[in-house]
Structures are given as structure tokens and as C-alpha cells.
Tab-separated table of C-alpha atoms and ligand atoms in Angstrom:
chain	number	residue	atom	x	y	z
A	1419	UNK	CA	101.629	163.245	200.537
A	1420	UNK	CA	103.969	164.859	198.047
A	1421	UNK	CA	106.530	166.512	200.283
A	1422	UNK	CA	109.520	164.998	201.976
A	1423	UNK	CA	108.415	165.141	205.600
A	1424	UNK	CA	109.204	162.878	208.586
A	1425	UNK	CA	106.593	160.342	207.437
A	1426	UNK	CA	108.225	160.205	204.006
A	1427	UNK	CA	111.622	159.682	205.624
A	1428	UNK	CA	110.200	156.855	207.702
A	1429	UNK	CA	108.667	155.217	204.619
A	1430	UNK	CA	111.872	155.524	202.629
A	1431	UNK	CA	113.746	153.702	205.390
A	1432	UNK	CA	111.126	151.030	206.007
A	1433	UNK	CA	110.076	150.277	202.444
A	1434	UNK	CA	113.645	150.256	201.140
A	1435	UNK	CA	114.676	147.991	204.024
A	1436	UNK	CA	111.844	145.621	203.130
A	1437	UNK	CA	112.799	145.724	199.448
A	1438	UNK	CA	116.435	145.109	200.367
A	1439	UNK	CA	115.516	142.045	202.383
A	1440	UNK	CA	113.341	140.726	199.557
A	1441	UNK	CA	116.214	141.248	197.125
A	1442	UNK	CA	118.585	139.372	199.417
A	1443	UNK	CA	116.376	136.268	199.646
A	1444	UNK	CA	118.381	133.474	198.106
A	1445	UNK	CA	116.560	131.260	197.432
A	1446	UNK	CA	113.197	133.010	197.388
A	1447	UNK	CA	110.717	130.885	199.373
A	1448	UNK	CA	107.505	129.745	197.716
A	1449	UNK	CA	104.890	131.106	200.185
A	1450	UNK	CA	101.366	131.140	198.821
A	1451	UNK	CA	98.890	130.808	201.657
A	1452	UNK	CA	95.457	131.197	200.066
A	1453	UNK	CA	92.738	132.904	202.170
A	1454	UNK	CA	89.161	133.986	201.572
A	1455	UNK	CA	88.506	137.702	200.988
A	1456	UNK	CA	86.698	137.894	204.358
A	1457	UNK	CA	89.735	136.474	206.139
A	1458	UNK	CA	92.015	139.004	204.458
A	1459	UNK	CA	89.615	141.823	205.412
A	1460	UNK	CA	89.549	140.726	209.025
A	1461	UNK	CA	93.337	140.615	209.184
A	1462	UNK	CA	93.714	144.024	207.521
A	1463	UNK	CA	91.529	145.765	210.116
A	1464	UNK	CA	89.885	148.221	207.753
A	1465	UNK	CA	92.927	149.213	205.657
A	1466	UNK	CA	92.659	151.437	203.712
A	1467	UNK	CA	90.185	153.782	205.374
A	1468	UNK	CA	89.389	157.481	205.627
A	1469	UNK	CA	91.988	158.085	208.338
A	1470	UNK	CA	95.775	157.839	208.004
A	1471	UNK	CA	97.823	155.003	209.480
A	1472	UNK	CA	101.407	154.684	210.505
A	1473	UNK	CA	103.337	153.477	207.434
A	1474	UNK	CA	105.165	150.820	209.454
A	1475	UNK	CA	101.817	149.409	210.557
A	1476	UNK	CA	100.617	149.301	206.938
A	1477	UNK	CA	103.872	147.774	205.730
A	1478	UNK	CA	103.573	145.235	208.544
A	1479	UNK	CA	100.098	144.266	207.276
A	1480	UNK	CA	101.534	143.781	203.797
A	1481	UNK	CA	104.455	141.733	205.086
A	1482	UNK	CA	102.451	139.502	207.430
A	1483	UNK	CA	99.091	139.154	205.645
A	1484	UNK	CA	99.320	140.007	201.954
A	1485	UNK	CA	102.836	138.987	200.885
A	1486	UNK	CA	102.513	135.411	202.195
A	1487	UNK	CA	99.303	135.180	200.157
A	1488	UNK	CA	101.331	135.306	196.964
A	1489	UNK	CA	103.131	132.310	195.498
A	1490	UNK	CA	106.583	133.565	194.551
A	1491	UNK	CA	106.902	133.049	190.811
A	1492	UNK	CA	110.624	133.805	191.153
A	1493	UNK	CA	111.291	130.945	193.545
A	1494	UNK	CA	113.408	128.119	192.067
A	1495	UNK	CA	110.644	125.872	193.448
A	1496	UNK	CA	108.025	127.497	191.200
A	1497	UNK	CA	107.693	125.062	188.306
A	1498	UNK	CA	104.118	125.810	187.250
A	1499	UNK	CA	102.695	127.807	184.344
A	1500	UNK	CA	105.625	129.917	183.090
A	1501	UNK	CA	107.855	130.879	186.027
A	1502	UNK	CA	109.813	134.111	186.449
A	1503	UNK	CA	113.410	134.642	187.476
A	1504	UNK	CA	114.213	138.356	187.290
A	1505	UNK	CA	117.857	139.195	187.890
A	1506	UNK	CA	118.671	141.221	190.971
A	1507	UNK	CA	119.975	143.944	188.647
A	1508	UNK	CA	116.677	144.125	186.773
A	1509	UNK	CA	114.648	144.169	189.996
A	1510	UNK	CA	116.745	146.985	191.409
A	1511	UNK	CA	116.439	149.040	188.265
A	1512	UNK	CA	112.693	148.443	188.174
A	1513	UNK	CA	112.524	150.256	191.509
A	1514	UNK	CA	114.427	153.135	190.016
A	1515	UNK	CA	112.071	153.267	187.025
A	1516	UNK	CA	109.124	153.408	189.433
A	1517	UNK	CA	110.678	156.270	191.364
A	1518	UNK	CA	111.431	158.236	188.214
A	1519	UNK	CA	107.836	158.438	186.854
A	1520	UNK	CA	109.026	158.034	183.291
A	1521	UNK	CA	106.213	158.591	180.806
A	1522	UNK	CA	107.307	156.283	177.994
A	1523	UNK	CA	104.880	157.429	175.307
A	1524	UNK	CA	107.020	159.640	173.150
A	1525	UNK	CA	110.485	160.758	172.129
A	1526	UNK	CA	109.493	164.256	173.252
A	1527	UNK	CA	108.954	163.105	176.817
A	1528	UNK	CA	111.449	160.296	177.281
A	1529	UNK	CA	114.059	160.091	174.517
A	1530	UNK	CA	116.738	158.778	176.911
A	1531	UNK	CA	114.590	155.939	178.233
A	1532	UNK	CA	113.237	155.081	174.794
A	1533	UNK	CA	116.710	155.022	173.283
A	1534	UNK	CA	117.792	152.452	175.875
A	1535	UNK	CA	114.657	150.381	175.246
A	1536	UNK	CA	115.321	150.511	171.511
A	1537	UNK	CA	118.856	149.215	172.048
A	1538	UNK	CA	117.361	146.165	173.755
A	1539	UNK	CA	114.781	145.716	171.003
A	1540	UNK	CA	117.627	145.914	168.475
A	1541	UNK	CA	119.563	143.245	170.335
A	1542	UNK	CA	116.526	140.936	170.250
A	1543	UNK	CA	115.853	141.726	166.591
A	1544	UNK	CA	119.475	140.885	165.750
A	1545	UNK	CA	119.183	137.517	167.530
A	1546	UNK	CA	116.121	136.809	165.431
A	1547	UNK	CA	117.833	137.954	162.227
A	1548	UNK	CA	115.260	140.667	161.543
A	1549	UNK	CA	116.379	143.507	159.259
A	1550	UNK	CA	117.991	146.663	160.590
A	1551	UNK	CA	114.775	148.554	159.922
A	1552	UNK	CA	112.780	146.341	162.326
A	1553	UNK	CA	111.473	147.970	165.473
A	1554	UNK	CA	108.617	148.169	167.900
A	1555	UNK	CA	108.078	148.727	171.581
A	1556	UNK	CA	107.658	147.082	174.945
A	1557	UNK	CA	104.134	146.298	176.099
A	1558	UNK	CA	102.700	144.696	179.220
A	1559	UNK	CA	102.697	141.071	178.103
A	1560	UNK	CA	102.436	138.527	175.344
A	1561	UNK	CA	98.668	138.953	175.220
A	1562	UNK	CA	98.929	142.696	174.579
A	1563	UNK	CA	101.679	142.069	172.038
A	1564	UNK	CA	99.736	139.397	170.127
A	1565	UNK	CA	96.711	141.682	169.998
A	1566	UNK	CA	98.704	144.683	168.810
A	1567	UNK	CA	100.515	142.664	166.133
A	1568	UNK	CA	97.413	140.977	164.768
A	1569	UNK	CA	95.599	144.307	164.650
A	1570	UNK	CA	98.232	145.332	162.112
A	1571	UNK	CA	97.904	142.058	160.224
A	1572	UNK	CA	94.155	142.479	159.943
A	1573	UNK	CA	94.460	146.090	158.827
A	1574	UNK	CA	96.972	145.163	156.134
A	1575	UNK	CA	94.579	142.496	154.825
A	1576	UNK	CA	91.704	144.962	154.935
A	1577	UNK	CA	93.625	147.491	152.873
A	1578	UNK	CA	94.419	144.813	150.332
A	1579	UNK	CA	90.835	143.631	150.025
A	1580	UNK	CA	88.633	145.237	147.395
A	1581	UNK	CA	87.726	148.777	148.374
A	1582	UNK	CA	84.431	148.973	150.178
A	1583	UNK	CA	84.176	145.238	150.639
A	1584	UNK	CA	83.436	144.490	154.291
A	1585	UNK	CA	84.485	141.048	155.328
A	1586	UNK	CA	85.497	139.000	158.321
A	1587	UNK	CA	89.132	137.962	158.196
A	1588	UNK	CA	90.715	134.821	159.509
A	1589	UNK	CA	94.106	133.705	160.773
A	1590	UNK	CA	95.651	130.281	160.414
A	1591	UNK	CA	96.649	129.074	163.868
A	1592	UNK	CA	97.813	125.861	165.405
A	1593	UNK	CA	95.573	124.098	167.913
A	1594	UNK	CA	98.446	124.583	170.381
A	1595	UNK	CA	98.674	128.376	170.039
A	1596	UNK	CA	98.411	130.308	173.305
A	1597	UNK	CA	94.944	131.189	174.612
A	1598	UNK	CA	95.672	134.888	174.044
A	1599	UNK	CA	95.731	134.256	170.297
A	1600	UNK	CA	92.163	132.935	170.420
A	1601	UNK	CA	91.216	135.903	172.559
A	1602	UNK	CA	92.850	138.292	170.122
A	1603	UNK	CA	90.906	136.849	167.206
A	1604	UNK	CA	87.661	137.199	169.137
A	1605	UNK	CA	88.419	140.824	170.030
A	1606	UNK	CA	89.343	141.586	166.411
A	1607	UNK	CA	86.241	139.784	165.154
A	1608	UNK	CA	88.402	137.358	163.227
A	1609	UNK	CA	87.991	133.607	162.926
A	1610	UNK	CA	90.575	130.860	163.187
A	1611	UNK	CA	91.473	128.284	160.604
A	1612	UNK	CA	92.834	125.823	163.127
A	1613	UNK	CA	95.503	123.338	162.104
A	1614	UNK	CA	95.958	120.245	164.220
A	1615	UNK	CA	99.007	118.023	163.926
A	1616	UNK	CA	99.631	114.661	165.539
A	1617	UNK	CA	102.727	115.851	167.406
A	1618	UNK	CA	101.366	119.320	168.249
A	1619	UNK	CA	103.986	121.046	166.090
A	1620	UNK	CA	102.720	123.238	163.289
A	1621	UNK	CA	104.590	122.393	160.105
A	1622	UNK	CA	104.751	124.069	156.726
A	1623	UNK	CA	103.246	120.961	155.135
A	1624	UNK	CA	100.264	120.862	157.502
A	1625	UNK	CA	99.739	124.572	157.050
A	1626	UNK	CA	99.866	124.351	153.265
A	1627	UNK	CA	97.448	121.428	153.222
A	1628	UNK	CA	94.986	123.268	155.467
A	1629	UNK	CA	95.063	126.406	153.325
A	1630	UNK	CA	94.765	124.459	150.077
A	1631	UNK	CA	91.798	122.507	151.419
A	1632	UNK	CA	90.092	125.666	152.646
A	1633	UNK	CA	87.045	126.951	150.804
A	1634	UNK	CA	87.713	130.649	151.409
A	1635	UNK	CA	91.467	131.307	151.361
A	1636	UNK	CA	91.000	134.948	150.316
A	1637	UNK	CA	89.641	135.696	153.799
A	1638	UNK	CA	92.940	134.673	155.389
A	1639	UNK	CA	95.031	137.504	156.795
A	1640	UNK	CA	97.775	135.872	158.830
A	1641	UNK	CA	99.648	132.785	159.870
A	1642	UNK	CA	100.428	132.555	163.594
A	1643	UNK	CA	103.289	130.263	164.561
A	1644	UNK	CA	104.545	129.627	168.068
A	1645	UNK	CA	108.194	129.540	169.054
A	1646	UNK	CA	107.741	127.597	172.267
A	1647	UNK	CA	104.201	126.476	173.056
A	1648	UNK	CA	103.083	127.234	176.584
A	1649	UNK	CA	102.042	123.742	177.550
A	1650	UNK	CA	104.898	121.737	176.049
A	1651	UNK	CA	107.567	124.172	174.816
A	1652	UNK	CA	107.289	123.059	171.188
A	1653	UNK	CA	108.856	125.248	168.513
A	1654	UNK	CA	106.811	125.199	165.320
A	1655	UNK	CA	108.416	124.707	161.921
A	1656	UNK	CA	109.059	128.411	161.484
A	1657	UNK	CA	110.897	128.137	158.172
A	1658	UNK	CA	108.100	126.017	156.684
A	1659	UNK	CA	105.374	128.281	158.055
A	1660	UNK	CA	107.175	131.377	156.778
A	1661	UNK	CA	107.385	129.913	153.260
A	1662	UNK	CA	103.673	129.097	153.201
A	1663	UNK	CA	102.771	132.547	154.527
A	1664	UNK	CA	104.919	134.145	151.836
A	1665	UNK	CA	103.450	131.982	149.047
A	1666	UNK	CA	99.924	132.978	150.071
A	1667	UNK	CA	100.702	136.628	150.786
A	1668	UNK	CA	99.842	136.270	154.470
A	1669	UNK	CA	101.216	138.153	157.461
A	1670	UNK	CA	103.609	135.908	159.391
A	1671	UNK	CA	103.362	136.375	163.159
A	1672	UNK	CA	105.627	134.470	165.536
A	1673	UNK	CA	104.564	134.193	169.168
A	1674	UNK	CA	107.784	133.605	171.065
A	1675	UNK	CA	106.426	135.061	174.306
A	1676	UNK	CA	107.771	132.101	176.258
A	1677	UNK	CA	110.299	130.375	174.031
A	1678	UNK	CA	111.717	133.299	172.064
A	1679	UNK	CA	114.427	133.696	174.695
A	1680	UNK	CA	115.847	130.456	173.306
A	1681	UNK	CA	117.332	132.657	170.557
A	1682	UNK	CA	120.026	133.473	173.124
A	1683	UNK	CA	120.878	129.787	173.694
A	1684	UNK	CA	123.405	128.540	171.100
A	1685	UNK	CA	122.465	124.868	171.665
A	1686	UNK	CA	118.954	125.362	170.268
A	1687	UNK	CA	119.267	128.428	168.057
A	1688	UNK	CA	118.773	126.391	164.872
A	1689	UNK	CA	115.297	125.353	165.981
A	1690	UNK	CA	114.273	128.973	165.426
A	1691	UNK	CA	115.403	129.102	161.784
A	1692	UNK	CA	112.764	130.912	159.767
A	1693	UNK	CA	111.989	133.433	162.499
A	1694	UNK	CA	113.914	135.998	160.463
A	1695	UNK	CA	110.957	136.071	158.046
A	1696	UNK	CA	108.477	137.179	160.717
A	1697	UNK	CA	106.365	140.249	159.988
A	1698	UNK	CA	105.824	140.531	163.721
A	1699	UNK	CA	107.502	138.777	166.623
A	1700	UNK	CA	106.776	138.702	170.346
A	1701	UNK	CA	109.195	137.765	173.119
A	1702	UNK	CA	108.358	138.279	176.805
A	1703	UNK	CA	111.446	139.237	178.818
A	1704	UNK	CA	109.330	138.840	181.966
A	1705	UNK	CA	109.382	135.139	181.213
A	1706	UNK	CA	112.771	133.792	180.112
A	1707	UNK	CA	114.855	136.937	179.710
A	1708	UNK	CA	114.867	137.458	183.456
A	1709	UNK	CA	113.061	140.817	183.557
A	1710	UNK	CA	110.514	141.791	186.204
A	1711	UNK	CA	106.792	141.889	185.362
A	1712	UNK	CA	105.525	143.325	183.158
A	1713	UNK	CA	107.649	143.340	180.059
A	1714	UNK	CA	106.979	142.040	176.555
A	1715	UNK	CA	108.995	142.954	173.468
A	1716	UNK	CA	106.990	143.475	170.271
A	1717	UNK	CA	108.879	143.788	166.997
A	1718	UNK	CA	107.714	144.479	163.461
A	1719	UNK	CA	109.639	143.878	160.261
A	1720	UNK	CA	108.097	147.084	158.870
A	1721	UNK	CA	107.364	149.420	161.772
A	1722	UNK	CA	105.840	152.022	159.438
A	1723	UNK	CA	102.918	149.665	158.820
A	1724	UNK	CA	102.362	149.279	162.556
A	1725	UNK	CA	102.560	153.034	162.987
A	1726	UNK	CA	99.908	153.546	160.352
A	1727	UNK	CA	97.572	151.368	162.414
A	1728	UNK	CA	98.388	152.296	165.999
A	1729	UNK	CA	99.286	155.973	165.882
A	1730	UNK	CA	96.822	158.068	167.865
A	1731	UNK	CA	95.993	161.501	166.511
A	1732	UNK	CA	94.576	164.403	168.462
A	1733	UNK	CA	95.273	168.094	168.708
A	1734	UNK	CA	97.029	167.598	172.045
A	1735	UNK	CA	99.256	164.874	170.503
A	1736	UNK	CA	100.376	166.781	167.398
A	1737	UNK	CA	103.460	167.918	169.257
A	1738	UNK	CA	104.719	164.357	169.787
A	1739	UNK	CA	104.538	163.677	166.070
A	1740	UNK	CA	106.615	166.633	164.883
A	1741	UNK	CA	109.748	166.217	162.771
A	1742	UNK	CA	111.973	165.967	165.879
A	1743	UNK	CA	110.136	162.817	167.014
A	1744	UNK	CA	112.562	160.004	166.401
A	1745	UNK	CA	110.528	157.136	167.804
A	1746	UNK	CA	107.255	157.117	169.726
A	1747	UNK	CA	106.565	153.734	171.352
A	1748	UNK	CA	102.892	154.625	171.538
A	1749	UNK	CA	102.756	154.294	167.740
A	1750	UNK	CA	103.479	150.549	167.767
A	1751	UNK	CA	100.755	149.074	169.985
A	1752	UNK	CA	97.257	149.908	171.149
A	1753	UNK	CA	98.434	151.890	174.189
A	1754	UNK	CA	99.197	155.524	174.929
A	1755	UNK	CA	100.603	155.959	178.457
A	1756	UNK	CA	103.249	153.385	179.121
A	1757	UNK	CA	105.843	152.485	181.701
A	1758	UNK	CA	109.407	152.366	180.321
A	1759	UNK	CA	109.375	148.686	181.106
A	1760	UNK	CA	112.313	147.837	178.882
A	1761	UNK	CA	114.726	149.830	181.055
A	1762	UNK	CA	115.298	147.222	183.788
A	1763	UNK	CA	116.294	144.769	181.065
A	1764	UNK	CA	118.626	147.324	179.482
A	1765	UNK	CA	120.329	147.805	182.855
A	1766	UNK	CA	120.647	144.106	183.625
A	1767	UNK	CA	121.826	143.202	180.118
A	1768	UNK	CA	124.406	145.973	180.299
A	1769	UNK	CA	125.634	144.849	183.718
A	1770	UNK	CA	125.785	141.117	183.007
A	1771	UNK	CA	126.237	140.967	179.236
A	1772	UNK	CA	124.068	138.986	176.841
A	1773	UNK	CA	126.310	135.899	177.076
A	1774	UNK	CA	125.352	135.415	180.731
A	1775	UNK	CA	121.715	135.372	179.618
A	1776	UNK	CA	122.433	132.629	177.123
A	1777	UNK	CA	124.250	130.636	179.806
A	1778	UNK	CA	121.336	130.949	182.245
A	1779	UNK	CA	118.821	129.909	179.569
A	1780	UNK	CA	120.969	126.889	178.716
A	1781	UNK	CA	120.766	125.788	182.374
A	1782	UNK	CA	116.981	125.447	182.218
A	1783	UNK	CA	117.180	123.582	178.898
A	1784	UNK	CA	119.729	121.202	180.397
A	1785	UNK	CA	117.678	120.747	183.558
A	1786	UNK	CA	114.602	119.839	181.487
A	1787	UNK	CA	116.661	117.209	179.638
A	1788	UNK	CA	117.985	115.768	182.896
A	1789	UNK	CA	114.503	115.712	184.420
A	1790	UNK	CA	113.157	113.919	181.332
A	1791	UNK	CA	115.917	111.301	181.658
A	1792	UNK	CA	115.124	110.845	185.355
A	1793	UNK	CA	111.423	110.383	184.544
A	1794	UNK	CA	112.199	107.869	181.800
A	1795	UNK	CA	114.229	105.829	184.331
A	1796	UNK	CA	111.333	105.442	186.766
A	1797	UNK	CA	108.912	102.678	185.850
A	1798	UNK	CA	105.937	104.324	187.600
A	1799	UNK	CA	106.279	107.380	185.386
A	1800	UNK	CA	105.781	107.915	181.664
A	1801	UNK	CA	107.532	110.699	179.774
A	1802	UNK	CA	105.166	112.181	177.209
A	1803	UNK	CA	107.772	113.692	174.885
A	1804	UNK	CA	111.391	114.793	174.916
A	1805	UNK	CA	111.490	118.501	175.811
A	1806	UNK	CA	112.479	121.061	173.134
A	1807	UNK	CA	112.911	123.875	175.641
A	1808	UNK	CA	112.406	123.910	179.423
A	1809	UNK	CA	109.047	122.140	179.803
A	1810	UNK	CA	108.600	118.475	180.684
A	1811	UNK	CA	105.244	116.686	180.471
A	1812	UNK	CA	104.776	113.288	182.075
A	1813	UNK	CA	102.255	110.903	183.606
A	1814	UNK	CA	102.114	108.919	186.823
A	1815	UNK	CA	100.927	105.526	185.645
A	1816	UNK	CA	97.621	104.596	187.230
A	1817	UNK	CA	96.756	108.042	188.575
A	1818	UNK	CA	93.390	109.737	188.059
A	1819	UNK	CA	93.026	113.575	188.079
A	1820	UNK	CA	92.323	113.905	191.841
A	1821	UNK	CA	95.630	112.204	192.638
A	1822	UNK	CA	97.565	114.787	190.602
A	1823	UNK	CA	95.725	117.569	192.434
A	1824	UNK	CA	96.423	115.993	195.844
A	1825	UNK	CA	100.099	115.552	194.970
A	1826	UNK	CA	100.372	119.170	193.804
A	1827	UNK	CA	98.490	120.529	196.838
A	1828	UNK	CA	100.732	118.612	199.201
A	1829	UNK	CA	103.879	119.814	197.454
A	1830	UNK	CA	102.745	123.410	197.892
A	1831	UNK	CA	101.542	122.915	201.481
A	1832	UNK	CA	104.959	121.457	202.356
A	1833	UNK	CA	106.671	124.311	200.472
A	1834	UNK	CA	108.492	121.827	198.257
A	1835	UNK	CA	107.312	123.085	194.871
A	1836	UNK	CA	104.484	124.696	192.942
A	1837	UNK	CA	103.442	122.357	190.129
A	1838	UNK	CA	99.774	122.674	189.166
A	1839	UNK	CA	98.756	119.781	186.895
A	1840	UNK	CA	98.024	120.383	183.220
A	1841	UNK	CA	96.350	118.320	180.493
A	1842	UNK	CA	97.650	116.654	177.356
A	1843	UNK	CA	95.320	115.307	174.687
A	1844	UNK	CA	92.427	115.625	177.100
A	1845	UNK	CA	94.024	113.791	180.022
A	1846	UNK	CA	95.496	115.186	183.228
A	1847	UNK	CA	99.294	115.161	183.311
A	1848	UNK	CA	102.124	116.537	185.417
A	1849	UNK	CA	104.130	119.411	183.994
A	1850	UNK	CA	107.466	120.833	185.103
A	1851	UNK	CA	108.408	124.256	183.702
A	1852	UNK	CA	112.111	124.947	184.221
A	1853	UNK	CA	113.230	128.524	183.985
A	1854	UNK	CA	115.053	129.546	187.165
A	1855	UNK	CA	118.743	128.640	186.822
A	1856	UNK	CA	118.869	127.595	190.504
A	1857	UNK	CA	116.261	124.831	190.277
A	1858	UNK	CA	118.201	121.734	191.241
A	1859	UNK	CA	118.018	118.094	190.195
A	1860	UNK	CA	117.860	117.268	193.893
A	1861	UNK	CA	114.519	119.104	194.012
A	1862	UNK	CA	113.341	117.289	190.884
A	1863	UNK	CA	114.132	113.904	192.456
A	1864	UNK	CA	112.297	114.899	195.624
A	1865	UNK	CA	109.239	115.852	193.558
A	1866	UNK	CA	109.299	112.604	191.591
A	1867	UNK	CA	109.871	110.505	194.745
A	1868	UNK	CA	106.616	111.907	196.085
A	1869	UNK	CA	104.707	110.314	193.198
A	1870	UNK	CA	105.876	106.796	193.968
B	3190	PLP	C1	103.322	131.403	173.936
B	3190	PLP	C2	102.661	132.460	174.785
B	3190	PLP	N1	102.056	133.482	174.184
B	3190	PLP	C3	101.440	134.446	174.891
B	3190	PLP	C4	101.416	134.406	176.268
B	3190	PLP	C5	100.713	135.483	177.021
B	3190	PLP	O1	101.650	136.296	177.675
B	3190	PLP	P1	101.219	137.225	178.887
B	3190	PLP	O2	100.793	136.314	179.986
B	3190	PLP	O3	102.473	137.976	179.193
B	3190	PLP	O4	100.121	138.102	178.428
B	3190	PLP	C6	102.018	133.345	176.934
B	3190	PLP	C7	101.989	133.254	178.385
B	3190	PLP	O5	102.363	132.278	178.982
B	3190	PLP	C8	102.682	132.346	176.169
B	3190	PLP	O6	103.284	131.312	176.744
């Protein structure tokens, strides 16, 4: 299994040929044929089992049975949830990272890889206007990043509380914060002071009013603002939220997992003003910075605080913490072993240049605006709000939830688009998430025509 024998040679040829073909797909088709587990089992004929199989036979099973059972998130027809659109450069380099078995824990083991990752983190921090001392690491996703950041926020509050006093801390969050924030609070045994606003955008004024009306403000540890809500792409009033957090001595966390990439788009950069005050900031390159899964950038204004919370100590780890250790990514989140998942982004950014990223992000923002205008023109449709980023919410007048589901199912069955319905203020709505720069207005018109 570990030597280069004829079977290995065969696999190198076959798997690389398959990967090459996948890379050359332009556009990537949607696929997504859903089967029951029993159906998959029957088609896989007992793979894997105790006995070996010819690698081409196994690859064939993947190609014919398993791969079509996946909806391609990187297809320009994928407009659901938050799509993906990794660059070819990033995908290629991801393969290289896999082949190189880079253990991204520590400077001792992987200084070259970590240096490259840190250059990318620096570039993101500069876009956000964070100080030169800011730093962090790449983790698997926005959920892991939110959890790691709020662990630090809670610890900082704990240290500030009266010695020996055990208490349950809370975070001020908007009702539109991502589900992972709620999950994080539950895991950390924290509670939410939830702020609801009529237009779903957390403002400094609403935040201040909620804190001032609260009966137990000393239990608050953090303010969580979102730079691009998942459902509607709304950027909270970051400057206002930052000022309130500062006035109340609270940790200011900005979840830009989806929308943070908008920092690279000059047309909307101003909407992010205030982000430079973040104590912690999350941006998922596997969403809108065109990196492959899984890749989330986590930055702290004061990395030493994060290190004091996340650093793992053990006799076998002493060596990674010696004076020659410049930067250990393990110290900035709750992980130890980690893939050097920032490297594909470093490669792609270096090949294409950051300006090309901004241009590609602007395409999705423009497409969302054009789609909103097209929706507003059609009398059978109702635009819910003008998009801030790449997400458009709208209604088909007169439709009940089953009609949205039928429409979405038919679009997928016909391989036109993947657009699972969402909800807005308790009612089912249609939602288009633009991210891939090759999603065309022609496709949008086709999708809307099918609602008539
Ligand atoms: C605003 C926001 N935060 C956090 C997350 C969670 O990120 P992940 O799915 O990478 O864990 C998402 C995912 O869509 C998101 O949109």
C-alpha cells in the first residue's frame, strides 16, 4: 500500500486522469441524483470489503455511482445555500497539499507552509484594516472559527469577572446571526441576548438599546455582528456595533464567513467600515474567496490572548513551543492536527493576483443587482429587498410552500439550477445566491420564466 508498485502506477494514471477531466469541466454540471443507502450499497457490490479490488473498478464505481450522487456546489447553476467556485489554480494546489502530507500544527513541522498561510491571513487582515499585530490561523469552516473566537471572548470575560465567581456569560447577537453562532453559545454554555430589528440589520442603536434595557449587563461577554447574513446577505452596522462593544467593554466578533470576501470588492468596501475594530474576524475562503473546501480564515486583533486560551500543553508538545517557534497555528483555535488549508489560496492568489479576486466578486454583486431588477419587472414576482451582496430573496405571488418545492425539484431534475427554497419572516420564499462568476442572466431569466 505504501510502495510504488504497478498498482500504484495504475492509480496515479487513472486518478490523475479523472481529476484532470473534472478540472477541465467548464461549466461543471449540476448532477445530484439522490438515492437511498440500500440502492447505493447494491450498486457498489460490497465495496469496500476484506479483499482487494482493481483500482479502475473502484474508481469506476465512484465515477458512475457516487459522484453523480453529489450536487456540484461549484456549478454556475448552483444557486442554493452558499455556493462554491474554487479557482482551477486552488483546486490543483489542493491536490498537491494532499499529496504532501503537510502537518500544519507548528512552525517546527511546517514553517514554509505556515509562512505562506500567514501571508494570506495578512492580506485579509490588511483588507479589513486590522493592525499589523493581528494574526490567527485557518480552520475547517465558519462554524469552527466562530467557536474558537468566542471561546476566547468568554475566557477574557471570565478573567475579568471577580476571582472565584462562577457565572454564565452571554453574547449579544442579532436574530439573523448564523446558526453556528447559536450552536457555539450552547457548546460554551453561554446565553444569547438576541436583538431583533425590523430590517434584519443589527445597528449600533438597536444594540445599545438592548444592552441598556437588559437587567444583567455585567454577564455580557461579546457582541457578534455579521458581515453578510447567510439568508439575505445583509451587512450589519459594524461601525455602530463596534462603538457599543467598546463603550461596554465587550469583545467584538465579526462573522464574515460568507460576506467578508466583499472586502475585496471596491464597490461595497464602505459597507464594511467598522470591521477594523473587530477583536476577532472570520472569513471563509471556501465560500467567496474561491478556495476549495475546507478553508476558513480566523483572525484576532490580539493573537496573544487567543494563544493563552487555545495553546495545548503536554510534555510531547514542549518542543513546538520553544523559542524558535515563530507561529504555531494550533495555538489559535481548538484544534491540534490540521491540514495546511490556506496553501491552495496562497497559490491561487499568487497566480492570479488579488485584483482578479475583487473583479470576480464584483461580478456576483452585479449579477444579484441585475436579477433583482429582473424580478422587480415581473408582475408575478415580488422582490423582498434590494441585495447588499450576492443574495436575492423574492416571492412568487400566490404560491404556497409546496409550489416552491415543486419548482425547485423540477429545476434540479431538469439540471437547470439548484435553488432550494428558504424562509423570510416565517414564510417560504425563493432565494438566489450568486457567487460563481459564470452564472449568467440568461440562466436567471430561464429560472424566473419557470415560475410564471
Ligand atoms: C455568516 C456565516 N457564518 C458561519 C457559517 C458557517 O460556516 P461553515 O459552514 O463553513 O462552518 C456560514 C455558512 O454559511 C455563514 O454564512
